[in-house]
Amino acid sequence: MSEKYRGFLIVVISFFLSLVLGGFLIMLYKVSPIEGYKVMIFGALGSRYMIYSTLARMVPILLTGLAIAISFHAGIWNIGAQGQLYLAAFVVAAMGVSFHDIPTAIYLTLGVALGLAIGGLWAWLPGYLRVKYNVNEVVLTIMLNSIAIYFTTYMTNGPFRTSQGSLGATNVIDKGMWFNHISPLSNLNTGVFVAIVAVALIVYLMLFAKHGYEWKMMRLNPRFSVYGGVSVKQNMILAMVISGMLAGLAGMLLVMGDYHRFLNGISPGYSWTGMILAMMVNYDPIGVIITSFIYAVMTSGGLRMELILGIPQELVQIIFVASVMFVTAGYALANKVANRMQEEG
Amino acid sequence: MYIYRSTINTLVLILLPALGGMWTLQTGMLNISQEGSMLVAAFFAVFGSYIFSSFWMGLFFAIIASLVFNLIYALFCVNLRANIWVIGMALNILASSLTILLLKSIFGVKGSFTSDRIQQIPFVHLGNLGIFNGVFNDFSSIVWLTLILVILFKYIDSHTTFGLHLKAAGKNWRALDSAGVSSIKVRYMSILINAVLVGISGAYLSIGYLKLFNKDMSAGRGWIAVAAVIFGNGNFTWTIIATVAFGFMDALGISLQTYGLNSNLTMMFPYLAIVAALIYQGVKSSKEKAIEE
């Protein structure tokens, strides 16, 4: 059996098993699993607006999922997508409330560029320190998350505190910087096209370009890739920066597209979700696209499930964590079987 | 005095998982699910204490929950040799969603739960000590327990065969196995000991000074402990030094709020300190390497 096929099979079986587990959990709330999942799917895809909302929900998860896939794929652990997202989102919003009367085309470009730059920069720092001084990037990025989040919270309570009602946010950004909503009832906006371009680029980069191959080699066998002439250090930093840029893009789209301002809770754990999804499919970009769609459907529907059936929406996250565990166990068992067969054969 | 007392209070929270994590690191397993274990333990401390109106049951439930949580970690990372980061992060995410789900399902509340039925872990009053009142009196009994544990850990770490086994399991597990000591067993021991400590720390978080559970109330304390463990790199003294330094920064940040500094700015203190410490450590060790070469 080819490796790719085996991985696919493990992921599908694991996901199915975790759905079964989820079914048992749903039964604890005295609801039949079929009814529960039916409400979930209808809540996400039952009407045009529901589909729009589901897609709007999918965008940040997909982008952070790819951000994490690309760095983990290269063997450097960017746990800091949350911080990169927050900082980029805030800086873009700060620009949006500070400057006015700039032509829309220029302002949009500036906003996108700034978001990418800030996200990339906040990821470059731990990447550089990891490569140059061997500082543990996992702890570093987690600390940088906290710093970014407290910093932005400080700014929205201090210098950039809103003068328009609700607290914990900046003012609404200049209209010239808006990606407009596609329909008034959902947050889906024209920024989604920027996201599509970015996703296409990343898929190309990871699956078809030389870099993607080198990254994979670096993760699987760093020593060999050095002999093969791969500059491991530069590639690691590059993967980290691209990862940060994607997280920055997610944050920037939330500000310029979804909310048109920066909010303190702008990302309710998108990056953690993205991480679970990326781990579940073993950092395969196509896999991330598929799972983030399924995840968006399930959370979107999860909200409705909570509303109608009284089942907490966190159930969805638990189902996905369970499938990560099943996948991990599946790979471990498959390797064990393969080793044994090798020994016997 | 205020900073001294609040340093001690936050220190305990970080010190317990740092001690436990130091031992698992010695056996070669960096445990990054501390944040999640702490959170789960904090929830079940409130749960046990609420159901039975007894802090003993709170502690008991917290430790059991932490043990179960860490057994999953051990099963995956020791037996199945899964990637510690994948499993650790998955467990952290699980803890966050699971506790919110349980809050909603058991207590019917969304973000936070408190009740008069919850019994706190008692404080220790030593009688009137005059000028030493502020120094020793009225700390939680967990503070004194932690002090005893630190001394005990120091002794076991450097004076017993178990301490040696821990280090052998990390440095050369094959040698340990051929000496007739199962390295898997030693790893399990370190993980379970860590689980008990994190369980106590989680209970201290929710029913030590407060009587409530908030969603995500561990607020990065588990991560600070992990940072201290990485900084200490298995060495007892350095782990303690790092923990005290980070705990102090944490407490300093909190007390500076009373002087009018914005709380969100001061909350950044411990994290900035850790970043600085990690960079310092990295630069220093890479310089040493350059000299050796």
PDB file of C-alpha atoms in Angstrom, chain A residues 29 77 79 129 132-136 138-140 142-144 146-147 150-151 153-154 157-158 272-273 275-276 279 283 306 311-315 317-318 321-322 324-326 328-329 332-333 336, chain B residues 30 32 72 76 79-80 82-83 85-87 89-91 93-94 96-98 100-101 104-105 110 219 223-224 226-227 230 262 264-265 267-268 270-272 274-275 278-279 282-283 285-286 289:
ATOM      1  CA  TYR A  29     -27.891  14.904  26.027  1.00  0.00           C
ATOM      2  CA  TRP A  77       6.863  24.902  15.167  1.00  0.00           C
ATOM      3  CA  ILE A  79       2.559  28.048  17.710  1.00  0.00           C
ATOM      4  CA  LEU A 129      16.236  33.261  17.089  1.00  0.00           C
ATOM      5  CA  LYS A 132      20.648  31.547  14.898  1.00  0.00           C
ATOM      6  CA  TYR A 133      20.704  30.770  18.623  1.00  0.00           C
ATOM      7  CA  ASN A 134      18.685  27.576  18.892  1.00  0.00           C
ATOM      8  CA  VAL A 135      16.087  29.175  21.181  1.00  0.00           C
ATOM      9  CA  ASN A 136      13.065  26.906  21.602  1.00  0.00           C
ATOM     10  CA  VAL A 138       7.522  26.734  20.687  1.00  0.00           C
ATOM     11  CA  VAL A 139       7.838  28.446  24.044  1.00  0.00           C
ATOM     12  CA  LEU A 140       9.014  31.625  22.370  1.00  0.00           C
ATOM     13  CA  ILE A 142       3.615  31.112  22.916  1.00  0.00           C
ATOM     14  CA  MET A 143       5.161  33.924  24.952  1.00  0.00           C
ATOM     15  CA  LEU A 144       4.948  36.211  21.907  1.00  0.00           C
ATOM     16  CA  SER A 146       0.596  36.532  25.140  1.00  0.00           C
ATOM     17  CA  ILE A 147       2.625  39.675  24.567  1.00  0.00           C
ATOM     18  CA  TYR A 150      -2.024  41.877  26.039  1.00  0.00           C
ATOM     19  CA  PHE A 151      -0.519  44.643  23.932  1.00  0.00           C
ATOM     20  CA  THR A 153      -5.915  44.718  24.602  1.00  0.00           C
ATOM     21  CA  TYR A 154      -3.988  47.564  26.178  1.00  0.00           C
ATOM     22  CA  ASN A 157      -8.431  50.140  26.280  1.00  0.00           C
ATOM     23  CA  GLY A 158      -5.955  53.004  26.006  1.00  0.00           C
ATOM     24  CA  TRP A 272      -5.689  26.515  17.769  1.00  0.00           C
ATOM     25  CA  THR A 273      -8.375  25.092  15.553  1.00  0.00           C
ATOM     26  CA  MET A 275      -3.467  23.650  14.402  1.00  0.00           C
ATOM     27  CA  ILE A 276      -5.699  20.671  15.137  1.00  0.00           C
ATOM     28  CA  MET A 279      -2.068  18.001  12.554  1.00  0.00           C
ATOM     29  CA  TYR A 283       0.247  19.018   7.163  1.00  0.00           C
ATOM     30  CA  GLU A 306     -26.699  24.533  20.960  1.00  0.00           C
ATOM     31  CA  ILE A 311     -25.824  20.637  23.177  1.00  0.00           C
ATOM     32  CA  PRO A 312     -22.752  22.841  23.795  1.00  0.00           C
ATOM     33  CA  GLN A 313     -20.942  23.810  20.605  1.00  0.00           C
ATOM     34  CA  GLU A 314     -17.584  22.848  22.179  1.00  0.00           C
ATOM     35  CA  LEU A 315     -18.579  19.297  21.324  1.00  0.00           C
ATOM     36  CA  GLN A 317     -13.884  20.809  18.982  1.00  0.00           C
ATOM     37  CA  ILE A 318     -13.787  17.690  21.133  1.00  0.00           C
ATOM     38  CA  VAL A 321      -9.295  16.634  19.035  1.00  0.00           C
ATOM     39  CA  ALA A 322     -10.403  13.017  19.262  1.00  0.00           C
ATOM     40  CA  VAL A 324      -6.247  13.953  15.928  1.00  0.00           C
ATOM     41  CA  MET A 325      -5.627  11.367  18.622  1.00  0.00           C
ATOM     42  CA  PHE A 326      -7.062   8.571  16.510  1.00  0.00           C
ATOM     43  CA  THR A 328      -1.808   9.677  15.748  1.00  0.00           C
ATOM     44  CA  ALA A 329      -2.617   6.273  17.184  1.00  0.00           C
ATOM     45  CA  ALA A 332       1.748   4.550  15.360  1.00  0.00           C
ATOM     46  CA  LEU A 333      -0.046   1.224  14.952  1.00  0.00           C
ATOM     47  CA  LYS A 336       4.333  -1.038  14.281  1.00  0.00           C
TER      48      LYS A 336
ATOM     49  CA  LEU B  30       9.044  17.475  27.825  1.00  0.00           C
ATOM     50  CA  ILE B  32       3.719  20.612  27.325  1.00  0.00           C
ATOM     51  CA  ILE B  72      -3.540   9.761  28.024  1.00  0.00           C
ATOM     52  CA  PHE B  76       0.458   8.243  23.442  1.00  0.00           C
ATOM     53  CA  ASN B  79       3.860   3.628  24.499  1.00  0.00           C
ATOM     54  CA  LEU B  80       2.941   4.784  21.018  1.00  0.00           C
ATOM     55  CA  ALA B  82       3.692   9.852  19.219  1.00  0.00           C
ATOM     56  CA  ASN B  83       4.990  13.359  18.719  1.00  0.00           C
ATOM     57  CA  TRP B  85       3.964  18.500  20.526  1.00  0.00           C
ATOM     58  CA  VAL B  86       1.010  17.107  18.613  1.00  0.00           C
ATOM     59  CA  ILE B  87      -0.416  15.262  21.601  1.00  0.00           C
ATOM     60  CA  MET B  89      -1.243  20.708  22.010  1.00  0.00           C
ATOM     61  CA  ALA B  90      -4.234  18.480  21.295  1.00  0.00           C
ATOM     62  CA  LEU B  91      -4.650  17.876  25.032  1.00  0.00           C
ATOM     63  CA  ILE B  93      -7.126  22.352  23.287  1.00  0.00           C
ATOM     64  CA  LEU B  94      -9.195  19.460  24.614  1.00  0.00           C
ATOM     65  CA  SER B  96     -10.152  24.221  27.158  1.00  0.00           C
ATOM     66  CA  SER B  97     -13.209  22.948  25.259  1.00  0.00           C
ATOM     67  CA  LEU B  98     -13.989  20.149  27.689  1.00  0.00           C
ATOM     68  CA  ILE B 100     -16.368  24.916  28.910  1.00  0.00           C
ATOM     69  CA  LEU B 101     -18.614  22.055  27.815  1.00  0.00           C
ATOM     70  CA  LYS B 104     -22.481  24.462  30.452  1.00  0.00           C
ATOM     71  CA  SER B 105     -23.713  20.904  30.912  1.00  0.00           C
ATOM     72  CA  LYS B 110     -21.365  30.034  30.336  1.00  0.00           C
ATOM     73  CA  ALA B 219      -4.178  31.937  31.769  1.00  0.00           C
ATOM     74  CA  TRP B 223       3.166  27.645  29.919  1.00  0.00           C
ATOM     75  CA  ILE B 224       5.274  29.762  32.250  1.00  0.00           C
ATOM     76  CA  VAL B 226       7.041  24.857  30.825  1.00  0.00           C
ATOM     77  CA  ALA B 227       9.301  27.787  29.992  1.00  0.00           C
ATOM     78  CA  ILE B 230      13.055  24.356  29.406  1.00  0.00           C
ATOM     79  CA  ASN B 262      -2.625  49.552  32.996  1.00  0.00           C
ATOM     80  CA  ASN B 264      -2.751  44.739  30.311  1.00  0.00           C
ATOM     81  CA  LEU B 265       0.698  46.296  30.152  1.00  0.00           C
ATOM     82  CA  MET B 267       0.486  41.362  32.466  1.00  0.00           C
ATOM     83  CA  MET B 268       3.136  41.352  29.736  1.00  0.00           C
ATOM     84  CA  PRO B 270       6.448  37.686  32.932  1.00  0.00           C
ATOM     85  CA  TYR B 271       6.276  36.930  29.218  1.00  0.00           C
ATOM     86  CA  LEU B 272       8.805  39.612  28.328  1.00  0.00           C
ATOM     87  CA  ILE B 274      10.816  34.750  29.689  1.00  0.00           C
ATOM     88  CA  VAL B 275      11.577  35.897  26.146  1.00  0.00           C
ATOM     89  CA  LEU B 278      15.407  32.379  26.625  1.00  0.00           C
ATOM     90  CA  ILE B 279      17.281  34.656  24.236  1.00  0.00           C
ATOM     91  CA  GLY B 282      20.420  30.776  23.580  1.00  0.00           C
ATOM     92  CA  VAL B 283      23.054  33.393  22.845  1.00  0.00           C
ATOM     93  CA  SER B 285      25.108  28.542  24.826  1.00  0.00           C
ATOM     94  CA  SER B 286      25.787  29.201  21.154  1.00  0.00           C
ATOM     95  CA  LYS B 289      29.675  26.117  21.408  1.00  0.00           C
TER      96      LYS B 289
END
